[in-house]
Amino acid sequence: MVKKFTFNNPIYTGAVVADIKASSDTLPYFEHKNNSFLYTMSDTTAVYGLGEAVRGINKRGWIYEGYCSDDPCHTEDKRSLYGAHNFLIIDDKSNGGDRFGVFFDYPARITFDIGYTDTSTLTVSTEKDDIDVYIIEGESLRKIVKNFRSIIGMSYIAPKWAFGFMQSRWSYFTKDDVIRIADSYKEANIPLDAIFLDIDYMERYKDFTINDERFPDFENLVSYMKSRGIRLVPIIDAAVKVEDGYDVYEEGKAKGYFCKDENGDDYIVGVWPGKTVFPDFLNDEVGKWFGDKYKLLTDMGIEGFWNDMNEPAIFYSEKGVERAFEEIEKYKQISLDANTFFDCRDVFAKLSNSQEDYNAFYHNYNGKKYKHNDIHNLYGYFMTKSASDSFARHNPDKRTLMFSRASYIGAHRYGGIWTGDNHSWWSHILLCLKQMPSLNMCGFLYTGCDMGGFNGNCTRDLLLRWLSLSIFTPLFRNHSACGTKDQECFAFGDTKDFKNIVDLRYRLVPYIYSEYMKAVLNNDMYIRPLSFDYENDEMAKNIEDQLMVGESIMIAPVYTQNANGRYVYIPENMTQLKLNADGTLTQSKIEKGHHYINVALNEIVFFIKDGYCVPLCDRADNVESIDENSIKLYGTGKSYELYTDDGYTTTPTLDSIKIIGK
Ligand code: MIG
């Protein structure tokens, strides 16, 4: 089912956990020459995968990179975002052609030219020819994913409360802000499970510190909020502030735990705290040390974290700034024309996330020195691993929420991811929709986007429509950047419509959690493109704005401004479930074929496959207070296999499934 082909001396990434011997056969499907792998596609070949990337679910026609990048503008011209997810499925089966999965295990920059330079050629290239390539076969698209997932290990499991609604903002600056958010949701009677703390909860952006002035008696705040059923989730940034007297910095410096420049000095870069250093997460001892620091916060009652800036993001480096000033001097000597003016203007802009910097510091990984750029894509992954290993050491019986911005395949075992700094744009509802199934292929199941959009200003209609997708993603978080318009569900006047929709999410939590857990435990996909469920349906194959969610549901969110509804393709007879403006649900039959479905802003429509059921419970104020006895089954099936557990166990099994009948 899976074959491994090793070229020269690849760097070990830990992405694959199964013990697979390298095959002595020649690599099938591809022609291998000059650090490149070439595959010839037919006109009908579809190419799936690449996890968190822009553009279509079928990735054909563009050039992508596996290179973790802090890029806050997710437009179609981008080649990579925060994750490097080098898994593809090539499919031309329904036309009698090939079908196989392929994973390129390579921790540095890798390019996927998928019919961009030449329409019929897929070219995968790396700088060095040291790489492990895995070819994965399977009887169906879904089976190929399962076979791949079985070699990369089981996906991270979030605690059940993290399936509730979560509110974030950069930043809630004070304790009073946090309480105000909770009160406002309470007043609107909108359920809420968590409030996020962004970098301003810290003292001068120093990891593992708390600003006592703005968050006095933090531990009490944590337990007070928990008594109200709401968890606080603080952010942790990758870089550590350079500051005498700051224990994390001083300990790390004394022990030589930070990444070094070529002379062996700590490599200093600028991120939020100003001058910072990078903990060398790839070194086990450093990972353990940094991971143990999370205990400072878990000891105060914190049960979840998000890891940020771990591509790692670099605003500037000390050396880069020196070089830039020298360059600027040159411009002072000449009389600027248009071209030299733009060059001059860019001198500082070019400093951020520069290749010079990524080539200028080193890691100590498995006892060997590596230039950062040679293992670039492992950095965020090992930060997440260091946190997750620490949770397992200190809190082995309870899950801790962990999700990261940067990732590589392998990181899916240690945490979820969110898709980073999107915009409050209509097109970004659709971007999120397309990212979800591709991420599931690569093992990232606990995932979602910043609902409402991170950058830019959100409007009432946009947030309502965004909810119609996000209520189905495991990570269900509203987050927004500093300086943007308030984006909480109570920030747009009347809250009733938001309440009905968020209530529906809670009514769906038994289903969402159950389907997510089954997907994790079976190495399966929670969210799928239609083509994965209806392989022989030529129409379904190219539908990229509808998704399958779990075993029973198909969604078709409205994602365009001013629309009264949308066209939906129904691939087989289904039950249509509609959330009405008054919060009630209406069930009706809908036949296979094309339909225009009216969906007002304050309504949600989704579909249940024939012969299947969806369990819906009563609304609840938070996940913990969901009453499973209130579950009723919708759809034409007779029963539903409900997975249920205490929401915390770290040893879940499929034995926790009970069959509930109508
Ligand atoms: O340079 O911590 O993606 O979610 O709010 C921006 C501030 C740093 C980027 C994250 C975003 C977060 C923000 N961070």
XYZ file of C-alpha atoms and ligand atoms in Angstrom:
676
model
C 0.000 0.000 0.000
C 2.821 2.415 0.865
C 6.289 2.376 -0.600
C 9.202 4.511 0.432
C 11.902 5.724 -1.965
C 14.976 7.314 -0.458
C 17.238 9.600 -2.473
C 20.674 10.243 -0.974
C 20.676 11.407 2.663
C 17.388 12.996 3.664
C 17.101 14.922 6.912
C 14.930 13.046 9.389
C 11.666 14.921 9.995
C 9.646 12.496 12.094
C 6.624 13.069 9.832
C 6.275 9.342 9.193
C 6.015 7.174 12.290
C 5.540 3.785 10.612
C 8.685 1.768 10.164
C 8.958 1.449 6.396
C 12.104 0.169 4.690
C 13.209 2.034 1.612
C 12.344 0.138 -1.555
C 15.051 -0.829 -4.007
C 12.638 -0.499 -6.946
C 12.731 2.590 -9.076
C 10.217 5.267 -8.211
C 7.035 4.654 -10.205
C 4.975 7.338 -11.985
C 7.698 10.004 -11.867
C 10.743 10.758 -13.887
C 13.518 11.895 -11.539
C 16.152 14.304 -12.818
C 18.113 17.301 -11.525
C 16.459 17.481 -8.074
C 13.058 17.305 -9.753
C 10.289 14.770 -10.027
C 8.194 14.997 -13.178
C 4.799 13.486 -13.808
C 2.734 13.825 -16.967
C -0.919 14.652 -16.365
C -3.724 14.031 -18.819
C -6.339 16.716 -19.459
C -8.635 15.142 -16.890
C -6.145 14.490 -14.069
C -7.109 16.109 -10.788
C -4.477 16.901 -8.153
C -5.587 17.135 -4.521
C -3.754 17.941 -1.311
C -1.200 20.549 -0.168
C -3.207 21.276 3.006
C -3.175 24.968 3.752
C -2.703 26.512 0.343
C -4.685 29.089 -1.619
C -6.800 28.478 -4.746
C -8.832 25.417 -5.709
C -9.401 22.055 -4.031
C -8.043 20.664 -7.295
C -4.624 22.308 -7.204
C -3.957 22.182 -10.944
C -2.832 25.243 -12.844
C -0.732 26.976 -10.249
C 2.713 26.836 -8.669
C 2.917 26.267 -4.929
C 5.654 26.001 -2.372
C 6.070 24.075 0.825
C 7.676 26.883 2.812
C 6.207 28.129 6.099
C 5.573 31.840 5.573
C 4.130 34.598 7.710
C 2.077 36.198 4.993
C -0.924 38.244 6.163
C -2.445 38.648 2.706
C -3.942 35.413 1.410
C -4.498 36.354 -2.207
C -4.576 33.950 -5.139
C -1.097 34.867 -6.307
C 0.547 33.433 -3.203
C 2.527 30.219 -3.331
C 2.595 29.331 0.333
C 1.044 30.239 3.640
C 2.052 29.174 7.162
C 2.145 25.409 6.703
C 4.221 23.074 4.522
C 2.002 20.100 3.708
C 3.718 18.186 0.939
C 1.117 15.508 0.302
C -0.685 15.153 -3.047
C -3.225 12.801 -4.563
C -3.164 12.423 -8.312
C -6.401 11.130 -9.767
C -7.446 10.242 -13.253
C -9.090 6.964 -12.347
C -12.523 7.631 -13.802
C -10.829 8.055 -17.192
C -8.822 4.883 -16.852
C -5.675 6.722 -15.728
C -3.536 6.691 -12.583
C -4.600 7.231 -9.054
C -2.097 7.430 -6.213
C -0.959 9.527 -3.281
C 2.537 10.904 -2.884
C 4.295 12.478 0.076
C 7.535 14.418 -0.352
C 9.205 14.369 3.037
C 11.627 17.264 2.814
C 12.052 19.982 5.472
C 13.315 22.856 3.302
C 11.662 24.789 0.503
C 9.976 22.584 -2.081
C 8.146 23.707 -5.211
C 5.070 22.123 -6.758
C 4.526 23.315 -10.294
C 1.180 21.709 -11.042
C 0.666 22.440 -14.703
C 1.678 26.080 -14.308
C 4.761 26.204 -16.516
C 3.565 23.425 -18.763
C -0.122 22.525 -18.593
C 0.385 18.786 -18.597
C 3.461 18.529 -16.379
C 3.622 18.282 -12.623
C 7.133 19.145 -11.467
C 8.190 18.875 -7.855
C 11.606 20.389 -7.182
C 13.915 20.901 -4.263
C 17.246 22.603 -3.864
C 19.006 19.464 -2.695
C 18.453 15.937 -3.867
C 18.126 14.447 -0.369
C 14.532 13.375 0.020
C 12.182 10.587 1.007
C 9.272 10.065 -1.373
C 6.333 7.886 -0.342
C 3.923 6.464 -2.889
C 0.553 5.582 -1.400
C -1.956 3.364 -3.173
C -5.591 2.712 -2.251
C -8.911 1.597 -3.752
C -10.502 5.023 -3.382
C -9.444 8.593 -2.761
C -10.531 8.259 0.824
C -8.625 5.001 1.193
C -5.446 6.647 -0.095
C -5.821 9.303 2.587
C -6.380 6.587 5.201
C -3.303 4.699 4.088
C -1.241 7.868 4.207
C -2.603 8.857 7.591
C -1.844 5.414 8.982
C 1.883 6.006 8.360
C 2.001 9.551 9.801
C 0.241 8.694 13.040
C -3.008 9.614 14.735
C -4.169 13.212 14.618
C -4.274 15.448 17.657
C -7.471 15.371 19.684
C -8.787 18.586 21.195
C -10.744 18.622 24.460
C -14.473 18.656 23.863
C -14.995 22.169 25.232
C -12.854 23.402 22.322
C -15.721 22.446 19.987
C -17.761 25.276 21.450
C -17.815 28.847 20.247
C -14.676 30.833 21.035
C -14.184 34.579 20.927
C -10.832 36.190 20.268
C -9.407 39.577 19.423
C -6.000 41.180 19.193
C -6.324 42.154 21.962
C -8.558 42.086 24.966
C -6.269 44.357 26.922
C -7.547 44.054 30.450
C -9.341 41.792 32.853
C -12.362 44.095 32.520
C -12.357 43.632 28.751
C -12.517 39.880 29.219
C -15.381 40.138 31.677
C -17.202 42.585 29.429
C -17.020 40.126 26.528
C -18.388 37.315 28.679
C -21.150 39.559 30.041
C -22.172 40.739 26.602
C -22.478 37.187 25.299
C -24.424 36.242 28.417
C -26.771 39.161 27.922
C -27.363 38.128 24.310
C -27.863 34.559 25.527
C -25.274 33.367 23.008
C -23.290 30.344 24.193
C -19.536 30.729 24.643
C -16.772 28.336 25.702
C -13.572 30.350 25.494
C -12.065 33.811 25.303
C -8.608 34.191 23.810
C -5.773 36.299 25.119
C -3.504 37.791 22.482
C 0.029 39.137 23.047
C -1.038 42.077 25.210
C -1.805 39.912 28.252
C 1.950 39.486 28.593
C 4.380 41.871 30.173
C 6.100 43.574 27.205
C 5.385 40.541 25.005
C 7.494 38.217 27.126
C 6.382 34.588 26.880
C 5.161 33.064 30.132
C 4.655 36.390 31.876
C 1.413 38.152 32.742
C 0.916 41.880 32.899
C -0.143 42.317 36.543
C -1.458 45.816 36.077
C -3.931 44.898 33.377
C -4.555 41.354 34.572
C -4.239 41.531 38.351
C -4.731 38.237 40.165
C -4.738 36.272 36.930
C -5.283 32.930 38.599
C -8.507 34.186 40.143
C -9.692 35.487 36.810
C -9.052 32.089 35.242
C -11.081 30.283 37.892
C -13.812 32.919 37.944
C -14.234 32.604 34.181
C -14.208 28.843 34.431
C -16.964 29.036 37.032
C -18.914 30.830 34.319
C -18.126 28.011 31.908
C -15.564 29.976 29.904
C -11.882 29.046 29.410
C -9.144 31.597 28.809
C -6.707 30.642 26.055
C -3.413 32.580 25.999
C -1.084 32.966 23.023
C 2.583 31.917 23.095
C 4.999 33.389 20.545
C 8.040 31.556 19.260
C 10.683 34.186 19.936
C 11.925 35.072 23.417
C 12.617 38.661 24.409
C 16.228 39.613 25.039
C 16.074 41.255 28.453
C 18.399 41.029 31.413
C 16.595 39.706 34.436
C 13.890 37.916 32.398
C 14.247 34.341 33.592
C 13.270 32.612 30.334
C 15.878 34.612 28.455
C 18.568 34.256 31.102
C 18.119 30.510 31.540
C 18.076 29.897 27.817
C 21.119 32.066 27.255
C 23.107 30.451 30.047
C 22.338 26.990 28.695
C 22.948 27.887 25.058
C 19.347 27.078 24.085
C 18.899 29.765 21.424
C 19.704 29.474 17.733
C 23.196 30.681 16.922
C 24.747 32.664 14.097
C 27.785 31.391 12.201
C 30.112 32.611 14.960
C 28.214 30.776 17.661
C 26.555 33.896 19.108
C 22.822 34.050 19.780
C 21.081 35.146 16.596
C 19.095 38.279 17.387
C 16.000 39.272 15.457
C 13.195 41.752 15.939
C 9.655 40.526 16.580
C 6.931 41.950 18.859
C 9.041 42.244 22.015
C 11.806 44.045 20.089
C 15.081 42.162 20.238
C 14.441 38.468 20.546
C 16.115 35.085 20.169
C 14.776 31.802 18.828
C 14.632 28.790 21.142
C 16.093 25.859 19.227
C 12.969 23.681 19.478
C 14.581 21.023 17.310
C 16.942 20.193 20.112
C 15.198 17.793 22.517
C 16.629 19.385 25.621
C 15.499 22.846 24.527
C 12.063 21.539 23.576
C 11.644 20.004 27.002
C 12.806 23.172 28.737
C 10.490 25.439 26.729
C 7.599 22.977 26.977
C 7.900 22.915 30.752
C 7.312 26.668 30.814
C 3.681 26.180 29.766
C 3.234 24.656 33.214
C 3.443 28.142 34.720
C 0.117 28.827 33.047
C -1.476 25.382 33.355
C -0.758 25.601 37.109
C -2.957 28.701 37.112
C -5.808 26.738 35.569
C -5.157 27.405 31.880
C -6.277 24.488 29.674
C -5.362 25.654 26.198
C -2.887 27.671 24.145
C -2.221 28.905 20.623
C 1.325 29.070 19.286
C 2.059 31.996 16.990
C 4.904 33.469 14.890
C 6.578 30.089 14.578
C 7.347 29.972 10.833
C 9.359 31.679 12.411
C 8.301 35.238 11.560
C 11.133 37.766 11.518
C 10.346 41.481 11.246
C 14.061 42.279 10.952
C 17.386 41.041 12.190
C 20.085 43.109 13.812
C 22.391 42.285 10.939
C 19.767 43.088 8.352
C 19.151 46.514 9.875
C 22.881 47.254 9.824
C 23.038 46.292 6.156
C 19.955 48.393 5.373
C 21.410 51.533 6.942
C 24.578 51.072 4.931
C 22.541 50.768 1.779
C 20.473 53.836 2.586
C 23.710 55.812 2.875
C 24.359 55.032 -0.790
C 21.000 56.474 -1.806
C 21.820 59.664 0.056
C 24.739 60.210 -2.314
C 22.707 60.097 -5.488
C 19.804 62.121 -6.799
C 16.823 59.795 -6.685
C 14.779 59.015 -9.765
C 11.603 56.937 -9.777
C 13.394 53.591 -9.882
C 15.971 54.374 -7.255
C 13.260 55.883 -5.066
C 11.281 52.626 -5.091
C 14.443 50.605 -4.461
C 15.316 52.889 -1.596
C 11.810 52.632 -0.162
C 12.053 48.834 -0.265
C 15.344 48.606 1.568
C 13.593 48.270 4.922
C 10.492 46.486 3.662
C 12.689 43.684 2.317
C 14.077 42.997 5.773
C 11.068 41.001 6.968
C 11.216 37.222 6.624
C 14.294 37.539 4.405
C 16.235 34.657 2.953
C 19.448 36.269 4.238
C 18.174 35.807 7.762
C 16.848 32.284 7.282
C 20.285 31.389 5.947
C 22.143 32.997 8.819
C 21.272 30.970 11.909
C 21.708 27.382 12.973
C 20.110 24.540 14.876
C 21.474 21.669 16.855
C 19.218 18.846 15.715
C 19.899 15.216 16.595
C 23.452 16.141 17.520
C 24.224 17.866 14.223
C 24.424 21.491 13.166
C 21.901 22.533 10.509
C 21.458 25.818 8.760
C 17.959 27.073 9.510
C 16.864 27.182 5.888
C 17.670 23.488 5.478
C 15.077 22.545 8.126
C 12.917 25.675 7.973
C 9.584 23.863 7.814
C 10.208 21.925 11.025
C 10.458 24.919 13.328
C 6.776 25.522 14.131
C 6.173 21.782 14.160
C 8.788 21.268 16.871
C 7.472 24.208 18.889
C 4.061 22.543 18.928
C 5.657 19.195 19.753
C 7.536 20.714 22.665
C 4.274 22.046 24.133
C 2.368 18.852 23.491
C 5.095 16.623 24.984
C 5.020 18.783 28.069
C 1.240 18.474 28.416
C 1.631 14.703 28.158
C 4.335 14.725 30.861
C 2.558 16.966 33.307
C -1.078 16.295 32.581
C -1.222 12.825 31.010
C -4.873 12.173 31.781
C -6.325 15.304 30.285
C -6.261 16.833 26.826
C -4.962 20.363 26.494
C -6.087 22.621 23.665
C -3.170 23.413 21.381
C -3.159 24.886 17.952
C -0.395 26.481 15.991
C 0.084 28.771 13.038
C 3.123 27.163 11.365
C 3.129 23.423 10.717
C 4.559 20.527 8.768
C 2.985 17.101 8.388
C 3.852 15.373 11.654
C 2.722 18.402 13.660
C -0.810 17.071 13.172
C -0.087 14.607 15.996
C 0.618 17.390 18.476
C -1.925 20.080 17.800
C -4.404 21.615 15.434
C -3.753 24.663 13.302
C -5.675 27.761 12.361
C -5.272 29.259 8.925
C -3.756 32.560 10.074
C -4.352 36.128 9.022
C -7.164 36.061 6.500
C -9.267 39.115 5.657
C -12.853 40.141 6.281
C -13.538 39.457 2.619
C -16.356 37.425 1.100
C -13.786 35.494 -0.923
C -12.191 34.284 2.278
C -15.263 32.311 3.321
C -14.634 30.310 0.178
C -10.884 30.127 0.782
C -11.554 28.603 4.193
C -14.011 26.140 2.684
C -11.361 24.967 0.215
C -8.594 24.729 2.784
C -10.550 22.474 5.143
C -10.678 19.216 3.127
C -7.075 19.603 1.945
C -5.957 20.005 5.545
C -7.917 16.898 6.498
C -6.030 14.907 3.849
C -2.790 15.897 5.584
C -3.980 14.932 9.086
C -4.995 18.344 10.389
C -8.501 17.731 11.677
C -8.769 20.252 14.483
C -8.747 23.305 12.275
C -10.701 26.367 11.204
C -10.171 29.932 10.094
C -10.576 33.282 11.809
C -14.328 33.539 11.439
C -15.386 36.997 10.286
C -11.872 37.561 8.967
C -8.741 38.774 10.741
C -7.581 41.799 8.738
C -10.034 44.469 7.678
C -13.478 45.368 8.919
C -16.256 42.828 9.140
C -19.904 43.636 8.510
C -23.061 42.081 9.881
C -23.996 40.231 6.710
C -20.466 38.894 6.236
C -20.273 37.546 9.771
C -23.686 35.891 9.469
C -22.720 34.173 6.220
C -19.312 33.198 7.589
C -21.071 31.435 10.443
C -22.920 29.227 7.975
C -19.572 27.622 7.138
C -17.761 27.922 10.456
C -20.448 26.221 12.538
C -19.245 23.028 10.813
C -15.483 23.423 11.405
C -14.064 21.851 14.587
C -12.211 25.050 15.477
C -14.966 27.667 15.683
C -13.349 30.955 16.622
C -14.120 34.577 15.853
C -10.845 36.523 15.744
C -9.855 39.940 14.479
C -6.787 42.149 14.202
C -5.996 45.255 16.228
C -7.456 48.395 14.755
C -10.353 46.632 13.076
C -14.027 47.212 13.799
C -15.467 45.207 16.691
C -16.382 41.772 15.423
C -18.099 40.018 18.304
C -21.594 38.710 17.563
C -23.056 41.476 19.730
C -21.244 44.256 17.838
C -23.780 44.504 15.000
C -26.999 45.532 16.709
C -29.725 42.950 17.124
C -28.203 39.662 18.336
C -31.122 37.295 17.755
C -29.903 36.018 14.373
C -26.423 35.327 15.717
C -27.915 33.576 18.690
C -29.986 31.232 16.533
C -26.986 30.273 14.450
C -24.517 29.791 17.311
C -27.246 27.850 19.129
C -27.428 25.581 16.088
C -23.690 24.928 16.387
C -24.250 23.763 19.960
C -27.154 21.620 18.846
C -24.734 20.039 16.367
C -21.852 19.510 18.800
C -22.756 15.853 19.539
C -22.574 15.166 15.781
C -19.492 17.282 15.083
C -17.549 15.835 18.003
C -18.643 12.308 17.235
C -17.725 12.548 13.547
C -14.429 14.242 14.378
C -13.514 11.528 16.895
C -14.444 8.762 14.468
C -12.342 10.438 11.779
C -9.347 10.733 14.122
C -9.608 7.157 15.362
C -10.099 5.744 11.852
C -7.444 7.949 10.163
C -10.312 9.295 8.131
C -11.360 12.723 6.901
C -13.949 14.706 8.854
C -14.455 17.167 5.983
C -14.265 15.982 2.360
C -14.701 17.349 -1.143
C -17.777 15.960 -2.911
C -15.486 14.098 -5.309
C -14.300 11.870 -2.450
C -17.815 10.609 -1.712
C -19.195 10.563 -5.257
C -16.231 9.339 -7.257
C -18.246 8.342 -10.294
C -20.320 11.467 -10.467
C -18.673 13.726 -13.058
C -20.649 16.725 -11.810
C -19.609 16.231 -8.189
C -15.974 16.016 -9.232
C -15.669 19.706 -9.984
C -17.888 21.125 -7.268
C -15.609 23.106 -5.023
C -18.056 25.155 -2.977
C -19.905 22.383 -1.197
C -18.428 19.887 1.264
C -19.229 16.636 3.018
C -19.068 17.017 6.810
C -18.878 13.742 8.679
C -20.777 10.728 7.362
C -24.242 12.288 7.095
C -24.043 15.958 6.153
C -23.440 17.940 2.997
C -23.032 21.699 3.316
C -23.419 24.421 0.706
C -22.729 27.721 2.473
C -23.733 31.038 0.952
C -20.544 33.043 0.429
C -21.502 35.904 -1.846
C -22.623 39.354 -0.843
C -26.257 40.331 -1.407
C -27.277 36.790 -2.408
C -30.744 35.531 -1.512
C -29.433 32.006 -1.609
C -27.435 29.922 -4.041
C -27.356 27.104 -6.538
C -26.690 23.743 -4.964
C -25.912 20.444 -6.613
C -27.605 17.570 -4.826
C -25.692 14.409 -5.786
C -28.384 11.990 -4.529
C -31.789 12.350 -2.899
C -31.330 14.047 0.447
C -33.139 15.594 3.378
C -32.892 19.347 3.581
C -32.698 20.855 7.049
C -33.392 24.532 7.404
C -32.827 26.743 10.404
C -35.595 29.323 10.213
C -35.382 32.926 11.334
C -37.307 32.092 14.515
C -34.812 29.388 15.515
C -37.016 26.434 14.549
C -35.937 23.707 12.148
C -37.798 22.495 9.071
C -37.101 19.179 7.398
C -37.982 18.494 3.789
C -37.008 16.186 0.934
C -34.837 17.342 -1.902
C -34.151 15.416 -5.079
C -30.904 14.676 -6.843
C -30.074 17.450 -9.310
C -29.537 21.198 -9.465
C -31.551 23.521 -7.274
C -31.656 27.163 -6.376
C -32.057 27.291 -2.605
C -33.289 30.440 -0.926
C -31.374 31.155 2.237
C -31.956 34.464 3.997
C -29.149 36.012 6.058
C -30.649 34.696 9.249
C -31.217 31.170 7.967
C -28.961 28.143 7.506
C -29.584 25.257 5.172
C -27.724 21.964 5.089
C -28.401 18.485 3.743
C -28.523 14.956 5.143
C -27.678 11.962 2.954
C -30.505 9.546 2.330
C -30.556 6.714 4.861
C -28.419 8.700 7.313
C -29.219 10.602 10.490
C -27.925 13.655 12.282
C -28.339 13.884 16.052
C -29.341 17.311 17.337
C -29.543 18.157 21.023
C -31.059 21.144 22.773
C -29.054 24.330 22.771
C -26.744 24.810 25.741
C -24.784 27.669 27.318
C -21.506 25.836 26.796
C -20.305 22.405 25.718
C -20.171 21.005 29.233
C -23.835 21.677 29.817
C -25.029 19.888 26.680
C -27.712 17.369 27.600
C -27.232 14.279 25.454
C -30.599 12.974 26.578
C -32.185 15.736 24.576
C -30.803 14.313 21.302
C -33.301 13.790 18.496
C -32.436 12.254 15.162
C -33.094 14.084 11.905
C -32.926 12.584 8.408
C -34.241 9.357 6.897
C -31.874 6.914 8.622
C -33.018 4.679 11.469
C -30.130 5.145 13.857
C -26.904 7.005 14.478
C -23.577 5.805 15.841
C -22.778 8.382 18.476
C -19.245 8.578 19.782
C -19.262 10.047 23.247
C -16.722 10.340 26.065
C -15.872 12.666 28.953
C -14.293 15.121 26.524
C -10.879 14.831 28.161
C -9.683 11.251 27.982
C -6.313 10.826 26.333
C -7.011 7.164 25.560
C -10.181 7.329 23.485
C -11.400 4.216 21.653
C -14.107 3.381 19.175
C -15.748 1.312 21.936
C -17.228 4.589 23.098
C -19.719 4.453 20.243
C -23.318 3.819 21.133
C -26.073 3.299 18.643
C -29.003 5.562 19.159
C -32.258 4.848 17.383
C -35.181 7.018 16.496
O 2.224 39.977 13.718
O -0.447 38.355 18.120
O -1.806 35.306 13.157
O -3.808 35.775 15.041
O -3.640 38.145 16.531
C 0.929 39.571 14.080
C -1.008 39.202 17.159
C 0.997 38.600 15.204
C -0.471 37.029 14.129
C -1.546 36.016 14.338
C -2.780 36.719 14.830
C -2.490 37.459 16.108
C -1.360 38.462 15.873
N -0.177 37.767 15.359
